[in-house]
Coordinates of C-alpha atoms in Angstrom, one line a residue:
M1 CA 12.1 5.5 -38.9
R2 CA 9.0 3.6 -37.7
L3 CA 9.6 1.6 -34.5
P4 CA 8.3 -1.9 -34.2
R5 CA 5.2 -2.3 -32.0
G6 CA 7.1 -4.2 -29.3
S7 CA 9.5 -1.2 -29.0
L8 CA 6.5 1.1 -28.5
V9 CA 5.2 -1.0 -25.6
G10 CA 8.7 -0.9 -24.0
I11 CA 8.8 2.9 -24.5
A12 CA 5.3 3.2 -23.0
A13 CA 6.3 1.1 -20.0
V14 CA 9.4 3.1 -19.4
A15 CA 7.4 6.3 -19.6
I16 CA 5.0 5.0 -17.0
G17 CA 7.9 4.1 -14.7
C18 CA 9.4 7.5 -15.1
S19 CA 6.1 9.2 -14.3
R20 CA 5.9 7.3 -11.0
W21 CA 9.5 8.4 -10.2
A22 CA 8.8 12.0 -11.1
L23 CA 5.8 12.1 -8.8
R24 CA 7.3 9.9 -6.1
A25 CA 7.0 10.2 -2.4
R26 CA 9.4 12.7 -0.8
F27 CA 8.6 11.4 2.7
P28 CA 7.6 7.9 4.0
D29 CA 3.9 7.3 3.7
G30 CA 3.3 6.2 7.3
Y31 CA 4.1 3.5 9.7
D32 CA 4.7 0.6 7.2
A33 CA 6.8 2.7 4.9
V34 CA 9.1 3.7 7.7
G35 CA 9.5 0.0 8.5
F36 CA 10.6 -0.7 5.0
L37 CA 13.1 2.2 4.9
L38 CA 14.6 1.0 8.2
A39 CA 14.9 -2.5 6.7
V40 CA 17.0 -1.1 3.9
D41 CA 19.8 -0.5 6.5
E42 CA 18.9 -3.1 9.1
F43 CA 16.5 -6.0 8.3
D44 CA 14.9 -7.0 11.6
V45 CA 11.4 -8.4 11.6
A46 CA 11.2 -8.4 15.4
K47 CA 11.6 -4.6 15.3
F48 CA 9.0 -4.2 12.6
Q49 CA 11.7 -3.4 10.1
P50 CA 9.5 -4.4 8.3
H51 CA 6.7 -6.2 10.2
F52 CA 6.0 -9.9 9.7
P53 CA 6.1 -11.6 7.3
G54 CA 9.1 -9.5 6.3
Y55 CA 8.5 -9.0 2.6
P56 CA 12.0 -10.3 1.8
V57 CA 11.8 -10.0 -2.0
Y58 CA 10.9 -6.3 -1.8
V59 CA 13.4 -5.6 0.9
A60 CA 16.2 -7.4 -1.1
L61 CA 15.4 -5.4 -4.2
S62 CA 15.4 -2.2 -2.2
R63 CA 18.7 -3.0 -0.6
L64 CA 20.2 -3.7 -4.0
A65 CA 19.0 -0.3 -5.2
H66 CA 20.4 1.2 -2.0
L67 CA 23.9 0.5 -3.4
A68 CA 23.4 3.7 -5.5
L69 CA 20.5 5.5 -3.8
A70 CA 19.4 6.7 -0.4
P71 CA 16.9 4.4 1.5
L72 CA 13.7 6.3 0.5
E73 CA 14.8 6.7 -3.1
S74 CA 15.9 3.0 -3.3
A75 CA 12.5 1.7 -2.1
V76 CA 10.6 4.0 -4.4
F77 CA 12.8 3.2 -7.3
V78 CA 11.8 -0.5 -7.0
S79 CA 8.1 0.5 -6.9
A80 CA 8.6 2.7 -10.0
L81 CA 10.4 -0.1 -11.8
A82 CA 7.7 -2.5 -10.9
S83 CA 5.2 -0.1 -12.5
A84 CA 6.9 -0.4 -15.8
A85 CA 6.9 -4.2 -15.5
T86 CA 3.2 -4.2 -14.6
A87 CA 2.5 -2.2 -17.8
I88 CA 4.2 -4.8 -19.9
G89 CA 2.4 -7.6 -18.2
L90 CA -1.0 -6.0 -18.6
F91 CA -0.4 -5.4 -22.3
S92 CA 0.6 -9.0 -22.8
I93 CA -2.5 -10.4 -21.0
A94 CA -4.9 -8.1 -22.9
A95 CA -3.3 -8.5 -26.3
R96 CA -3.4 -12.3 -25.9
L97 CA -6.9 -12.6 -24.5
S98 CA -8.6 -9.8 -26.4
S99 CA -6.8 -7.5 -28.9
R100 CA -3.9 -5.1 -29.2
R101 CA -6.4 -2.2 -29.1
A102 CA -7.6 -3.5 -25.8
A103 CA -4.0 -3.9 -24.6
W104 CA -3.2 -0.3 -25.4
A105 CA -6.4 0.9 -23.7
A106 CA -5.5 -1.1 -20.6
I107 CA -2.0 0.3 -20.2
A108 CA -3.3 3.8 -20.9
L109 CA -5.9 3.4 -18.1
Y110 CA -3.1 2.0 -15.9
A111 CA -0.9 5.0 -16.6
V112 CA -3.4 7.4 -15.0
A113 CA -5.4 5.4 -12.5
P114 CA -4.8 6.9 -9.0
M115 CA -4.0 3.9 -6.8
P116 CA -1.4 2.3 -9.2
F117 CA 0.1 5.7 -9.8
V118 CA 0.5 6.6 -6.1
L119 CA 1.8 3.1 -5.1
G120 CA 4.2 3.2 -8.0
G121 CA 5.9 6.1 -6.3
A122 CA 5.7 4.9 -2.7
A123 CA 8.1 3.0 -0.4
L124 CA 5.7 0.1 0.0
S125 CA 5.7 -3.5 -1.2
D126 CA 2.2 -3.5 -2.9
G127 CA 3.3 -2.3 -6.3
T128 CA 6.2 -4.8 -6.5
A129 CA 4.1 -7.8 -5.5
A130 CA 1.3 -6.8 -7.9
A131 CA 3.9 -6.5 -10.8
I132 CA 5.2 -10.0 -10.1
A133 CA 1.6 -11.4 -10.0
V134 CA 0.7 -9.7 -13.3
L135 CA 3.8 -11.0 -15.0
A136 CA 2.9 -14.5 -13.6
F137 CA -0.5 -14.4 -15.2
A138 CA 1.1 -13.0 -18.4
A139 CA 3.4 -16.1 -18.4
L140 CA 0.4 -18.3 -18.0
V141 CA -1.4 -16.8 -21.1
E142 CA 1.9 -17.0 -23.0
D143 CA 2.1 -20.7 -22.2
S144 CA 5.2 -20.5 -20.0
P145 CA 4.0 -22.3 -16.8
A146 CA 7.4 -22.8 -15.3
I147 CA 8.2 -19.1 -15.4
G148 CA 4.8 -18.2 -14.2
G149 CA 5.1 -20.6 -11.3
A150 CA 8.5 -19.2 -10.3
L151 CA 7.0 -15.7 -10.4
M152 CA 4.1 -16.7 -8.2
G153 CA 6.6 -18.1 -5.7
L154 CA 8.5 -14.8 -5.7
M155 CA 5.3 -12.9 -5.3
L156 CA 4.7 -14.6 -2.0
G157 CA 8.1 -13.2 -0.8
A158 CA 7.1 -9.8 -1.9
R159 CA 3.7 -9.8 -0.2
A160 CA 2.4 -13.0 1.4
S161 CA -1.2 -11.6 1.7
Y162 CA -1.5 -12.0 -2.1
F163 CA -1.6 -15.8 -1.7
P164 CA -5.1 -16.2 -3.1
L165 CA -3.7 -15.0 -6.5
A166 CA -1.4 -18.0 -6.4
L167 CA -4.3 -20.3 -5.8
S168 CA -6.3 -18.7 -8.6
W169 CA -3.3 -19.1 -10.9
I170 CA -3.1 -22.9 -10.2
V171 CA -6.9 -23.2 -10.7
L172 CA -6.7 -21.5 -14.1
L173 CA -3.9 -23.8 -15.1
W174 CA -6.0 -26.8 -14.2
L175 CA -9.3 -25.4 -15.5
F176 CA -8.3 -25.3 -19.2
P177 CA -7.2 -28.6 -20.7
E178 CA -4.7 -27.0 -23.1
K179 CA -2.9 -25.5 -20.1
R180 CA -3.1 -28.6 -17.8
R181 CA -0.1 -30.3 -19.3
G182 CA 2.2 -27.7 -17.8
I183 CA 1.1 -28.2 -14.2
V184 CA 4.1 -30.1 -13.1
R185 CA 6.5 -27.5 -14.6
A186 CA 4.4 -24.8 -12.9
L187 CA 4.7 -26.5 -9.5
C188 CA 8.4 -27.0 -9.9
G189 CA 8.8 -23.3 -10.9
G190 CA 6.7 -22.3 -7.9
A191 CA 8.9 -24.3 -5.6
A192 CA 12.0 -22.8 -7.0
G193 CA 10.6 -19.3 -6.8
T194 CA 9.6 -19.8 -3.1
L195 CA 12.9 -21.4 -2.1
A196 CA 14.8 -18.5 -3.7
W197 CA 13.6 -16.2 -0.9
A198 CA 12.6 -18.6 1.8
V199 CA 16.0 -20.2 2.3
P200 CA 17.9 -16.9 2.9
F201 CA 14.9 -15.6 5.0
V202 CA 15.0 -18.6 7.3
A203 CA 18.8 -18.4 7.5
V204 CA 18.7 -14.7 8.5
V205 CA 15.7 -14.8 10.9
G206 CA 15.7 -18.4 12.1
A207 CA 12.9 -20.9 11.8
R208 CA 11.9 -20.8 15.4
R209 CA 11.8 -17.1 15.4
I210 CA 9.7 -17.0 12.3
V211 CA 7.1 -19.3 13.9
E212 CA 7.1 -17.1 17.1
L213 CA 6.7 -13.8 15.2
G214 CA 4.2 -15.3 12.8
T215 CA 2.0 -16.6 15.6
V216 CA 2.0 -13.2 17.4
H217 CA 1.4 -11.4 14.1
L218 CA -1.6 -13.6 13.1
E219 CA -3.1 -13.3 16.6
G220 CA -2.8 -9.6 16.5
H221 CA -4.0 -9.2 12.9
F222 CA -7.2 -11.3 13.4
G223 CA -7.8 -10.5 17.1
Q224 CA -6.8 -6.9 17.7
W225 CA -5.6 -4.4 15.1
G226 CA -5.8 -6.1 11.6
G227 CA -9.3 -4.8 10.7
S228 CA -10.5 -8.2 9.6
V229 CA -14.1 -9.4 10.0
A230 CA -13.0 -10.8 13.4
T231 CA -12.5 -7.4 14.8
R232 CA -14.9 -5.4 12.6
P233 CA -17.8 -7.8 11.8
E234 CA -20.3 -5.3 10.5
L235 CA -21.0 -6.5 6.9
L236 CA -22.6 -3.5 5.3
P237 CA -19.8 -1.1 6.3
R238 CA -17.2 -3.6 5.1
I239 CA -19.0 -3.9 1.7
H240 CA -19.2 -0.1 1.4
A241 CA -15.5 0.3 2.2
F242 CA -14.6 -2.4 -0.3
A243 CA -16.6 -0.7 -3.1
R244 CA -15.1 2.7 -2.2
D245 CA -11.6 1.3 -2.2
L246 CA -12.1 -0.3 -5.6
A247 CA -14.0 2.3 -7.5
W248 CA -13.2 5.6 -5.7
D249 CA -9.7 5.2 -4.3
G250 CA -8.6 2.8 -7.0
I251 CA -10.0 4.1 -10.2
A252 CA -11.7 7.5 -10.3
P253 CA -12.2 9.6 -7.1
Q254 CA -14.7 12.0 -8.7
W255 CA -18.4 11.3 -9.1
A256 CA -18.7 12.9 -12.5
C257 CA -15.7 11.0 -13.9
L258 CA -16.8 7.7 -12.3
G259 CA -20.2 8.2 -13.9
A260 CA -18.7 8.9 -17.4
L261 CA -16.6 5.8 -17.0
A262 CA -19.6 3.7 -16.0
V263 CA -21.5 4.9 -19.1
A264 CA -18.6 4.1 -21.4
C265 CA -18.2 0.6 -20.0
G266 CA -22.0 0.0 -20.3
I267 CA -22.0 1.0 -23.9
G268 CA -18.9 -1.2 -24.5
F269 CA -20.6 -4.2 -22.9
W270 CA -23.7 -3.7 -25.0
L271 CA -21.7 -3.5 -28.2
A272 CA -19.5 -6.5 -27.6
R273 CA -20.3 -8.8 -24.7
P274 CA -17.4 -10.8 -23.2
S275 CA -17.2 -14.5 -23.9
G276 CA -18.3 -17.1 -21.3
K277 CA -14.7 -18.3 -21.1
G278 CA -13.4 -14.8 -20.4
I279 CA -16.0 -14.2 -17.7
K280 CA -15.2 -17.6 -16.1
S281 CA -11.5 -16.8 -16.0
A282 CA -12.1 -13.4 -14.5
L283 CA -14.2 -14.9 -11.7
V284 CA -11.5 -17.5 -10.9
V285 CA -9.0 -14.7 -10.5
I286 CA -11.2 -12.1 -8.8
L287 CA -13.4 -14.0 -6.4
P288 CA -10.8 -15.7 -4.1
Y289 CA -8.8 -12.5 -3.6
G290 CA -11.9 -10.4 -3.4
F291 CA -13.4 -12.5 -0.6
W292 CA -10.0 -12.5 1.2
A293 CA -9.7 -8.8 1.0
L294 CA -13.3 -8.2 2.1
F295 CA -13.2 -10.5 5.1
G296 CA -9.5 -10.8 6.0
Q297 CA -8.1 -7.4 5.3
N298 CA -8.5 -3.9 6.7
V299 CA -10.6 -2.5 3.8
A300 CA -11.9 0.3 6.1
E301 CA -8.6 2.0 6.5
Q302 CA -6.2 0.5 3.8
P303 CA -7.6 0.8 0.3
R304 CA -4.2 -0.3 -1.1
H305 CA -5.1 -3.9 -0.2
L306 CA -7.3 -3.9 -3.3
L307 CA -4.6 -3.0 -5.8
P308 CA -4.7 -6.5 -7.5
L309 CA -8.4 -6.1 -8.1
V310 CA -7.9 -2.5 -9.4
L311 CA -5.4 -3.9 -12.0
F312 CA -7.8 -6.6 -13.1
A313 CA -10.6 -4.1 -13.3
L314 CA -8.5 -1.9 -15.6
L315 CA -8.0 -4.9 -17.8
G316 CA -11.7 -5.4 -18.0
I317 CA -12.4 -1.7 -18.6
G318 CA -9.8 -1.7 -21.4
R319 CA -11.5 -4.7 -23.0
L320 CA -15.0 -3.0 -22.9
V321 CA -14.1 0.5 -24.1
S322 CA -11.7 -0.7 -26.8
V323 CA -14.6 -1.6 -29.1
R324 CA -14.9 2.1 -30.0
R325 CA -12.1 4.6 -30.0
G326 CA -14.4 7.3 -28.6
L327 CA -15.3 5.2 -25.6
A328 CA -11.6 4.6 -24.9
V329 CA -10.9 8.3 -25.0
V330 CA -13.7 9.0 -22.6
A331 CA -12.6 6.3 -20.2
I332 CA -8.9 7.4 -20.2
A333 CA -9.8 11.1 -19.8
A334 CA -12.3 10.4 -17.0
I335 CA -9.7 8.4 -15.0
A336 CA -6.9 10.9 -15.7
V337 CA -9.0 13.9 -14.6
A338 CA -10.0 12.2 -11.4
G339 CA -6.8 10.3 -10.6
L340 CA -3.8 12.5 -11.6
P341 CA -4.5 15.2 -8.9
R342 CA -4.0 12.5 -6.2
A343 CA -0.6 11.6 -7.6
I344 CA 0.4 15.3 -7.6
V345 CA -0.8 15.8 -4.0
H346 CA 1.2 12.6 -3.1
A347 CA 4.4 14.1 -4.5
R348 CA 3.9 17.7 -3.3
T349 CA 2.3 17.5 0.1
P350 CA 4.0 15.6 2.9
P351 CA 1.9 13.1 4.9
V352 CA 0.5 14.6 8.1
A353 CA 3.0 12.7 10.3
A354 CA 5.9 14.1 8.3
Q355 CA 4.4 17.7 8.5
V356 CA 4.2 17.3 12.3
A357 CA 7.8 16.0 12.4
R358 CA 9.1 19.0 10.5
A359 CA 7.1 21.4 12.7
V360 CA 8.5 19.8 15.8
A361 CA 12.1 19.8 14.5
A362 CA 11.8 23.5 13.6
S363 CA 10.5 24.4 17.1
T364 CA 12.9 22.6 19.4
G365 CA 15.2 25.5 20.1
R366 CA 17.3 25.0 23.2
Q367 CA 14.5 23.8 25.5
P368 CA 14.3 20.1 26.3
L369 CA 11.4 18.7 24.4
A370 CA 9.3 15.5 24.5
V371 CA 6.6 14.5 22.0
F372 CA 3.8 11.9 22.5
G373 CA 1.5 10.5 19.9
G374 CA 0.3 7.4 18.1
K375 CA 1.6 5.9 14.8
S376 CA 2.9 9.2 13.7
I377 CA 5.7 8.9 16.3
R378 CA 7.5 6.4 14.2
T379 CA 7.8 8.9 11.3
L380 CA 9.0 11.4 13.8
H381 CA 11.7 9.0 15.1
F382 CA 12.8 8.4 11.5
L383 CA 12.8 12.1 10.3
A384 CA 14.0 13.7 13.6
P385 CA 15.8 10.9 15.6
A386 CA 17.4 13.5 18.1
I387 CA 14.0 14.4 19.5
S388 CA 12.6 12.4 22.5
A389 CA 9.4 10.9 21.2
F390 CA 7.1 8.3 22.8
E391 CA 4.2 6.3 21.4
R392 CA 1.3 6.6 23.8
T393 CA -2.5 6.5 23.4
W394 CA -3.8 8.1 26.6
L395 CA -2.8 11.4 28.2
S396 CA -2.8 9.7 31.6
E397 CA 0.0 7.4 30.1
V398 CA 1.9 10.6 29.2
D399 CA 1.9 11.6 32.9
V400 CA 3.2 8.2 34.0
T401 CA 6.0 8.3 31.4
L402 CA 7.0 11.8 32.4
E403 CA 7.2 10.7 36.1
R404 CA 9.8 8.1 35.0
L405 CA 12.1 10.5 33.1
D406 CA 15.3 11.6 34.8
V407 CA 15.0 15.1 33.4
L408 CA 11.6 16.6 33.0
P409 CA 11.3 18.4 29.5
R410 CA 10.4 22.1 29.5
R411 CA 8.0 21.6 26.6
I412 CA 5.6 18.7 26.2
L413 CA 3.9 18.2 22.9
V414 CA 1.1 15.7 22.2
T415 CA -0.7 14.9 18.9
S416 CA -4.4 14.4 18.5
E417 CA -3.8 10.7 18.4
V418 CA -3.6 10.8 22.2
E419 CA -6.9 10.5 24.1
A420 CA -7.4 13.1 26.9
D421 CA -9.8 12.9 29.8
R422 CA -11.9 16.0 30.6
R423 CA -9.6 17.1 33.4
R424 CA -6.4 16.9 31.3
Q425 CA -8.1 18.2 28.2
A426 CA -8.1 21.7 29.7
R427 CA -4.3 21.7 29.8
L428 CA -3.9 21.3 26.1
R429 CA -3.1 24.3 23.9
T430 CA -3.3 24.0 20.1
V431 CA 0.0 24.5 18.4
G432 CA -1.1 23.8 14.9
T433 CA -3.2 21.5 12.6
F434 CA -1.6 19.7 9.7
C435 CA -3.7 18.2 6.9
R436 CA -3.5 16.2 3.7
E437 CA -6.1 14.3 1.7
P438 CA -6.0 10.6 2.4
I439 CA -4.3 9.0 -0.5
I440 CA -2.9 5.5 0.1
D441 CA -4.6 4.7 3.4
E442 CA -7.7 6.2 4.9
E443 CA -6.0 7.7 7.8
P444 CA -7.3 10.8 9.5
P445 CA -6.8 13.7 7.0
C446 CA -5.6 16.0 9.7
L447 CA -3.3 15.8 12.8
T448 CA -3.3 18.4 15.5
L449 CA -0.3 19.2 17.7
F450 CA -0.9 20.4 21.2
E451 CA 1.3 21.8 23.9
Y452 CA 0.6 20.0 27.3
D453 CA 0.7 22.2 30.4
L454 CA 1.4 19.5 32.9
W455 CA 0.9 21.6 36.0
G456 CA -2.1 23.6 34.8
G457 CA -0.5 26.9 35.5
G458 CA 1.9 27.3 32.6
R459 CA 5.1 26.6 34.7
P460 CA 6.3 23.9 37.1
P461 CA 6.0 24.5 40.8
G462 CA 8.9 26.7 41.9
G463 CA 9.8 27.4 38.2
D464 CA 11.0 30.8 37.0

């Protein structure tokens, strides 16, 4: 029996979601992921469970899945489900604006592109927010402004930093006269979608507390650790990181494959140039979020901030290569060869912080133990809560902390995240080095664990 084409799209979307689940994260992918997993059991923005603005839509969906799954599996299940929804949205957009051939090319590219694949199997909110945004744009092209507006409102509750996409959505609605009549329904839908998460969020956290936490978070993001242009003003490095995040981390992390993809797209552009209306629509969507990501986000260390641009790039690539079947095959093969190994590494190799946590847990024995490090300590707390672990950035701070302990541990371990002065550096003995290719965020690929000889002689004064 021959299935209708709509059923084939649904089957393809389910297959994509299942592929993300099959190659899902077996450990939290760093600091933010641990915050989401803790929020599944205890939602507390003040404790960075998760950090502000709380991502209440993603957390609520994860908590719903937690009725049947463990915290990590519940958060990842939501991301995998979002991947399936994203595939349907991309197909709808491409089919309406271009052709069904372009739509099939787009979701085939999406199925194997590295960044969407990895984030679809991660305990992070990016994939869910991107899925809601794509569905909102799909509702716009399908002339359903109320539904699209409601989805954009929900998107803000899944990831508030995607707000430029909501602005682009409204501009698109106003830009084309045939869509403009639905602007009132769109705004009403947006208000409904926003209130659906904002009311319970305010009820749980409190309006005053939200303002306090938001003020502190914004000051920190733009003044200290957020990686925006305010703290990293060098323009050329930012542009380089932006291009790397988009093309390398997002689409094809191999030079040969990236070159083959570029040639296929160039031929497709020469054979069938996009219309002026299509280019104008693409710029309205891409430029606002692109400028925000370039100047307001940490593009140097967090490529996943460019996920929405990766998805729109895949739509454009699908449109270009669909003019010839051979071009589509080349493009899909190039991205698959370059991207799928990253998804496999993501599933099979734990993040370096998780590797350190496992090594520490296996070496505790009966001796009192204390561990000091940077952001990896949060993963250690989550995976091995019985171990005494402290987040410190200088080895001199480690000394101060040890002086305040009631019982001095027999073994003191520190990670390479801790800065050591020359005098204390001589007291560090390497225990092991743990590595994994940077996949979601450009964190150091390796983390070294040291044993710290506090007294410089291998034992405390008067010790046995």
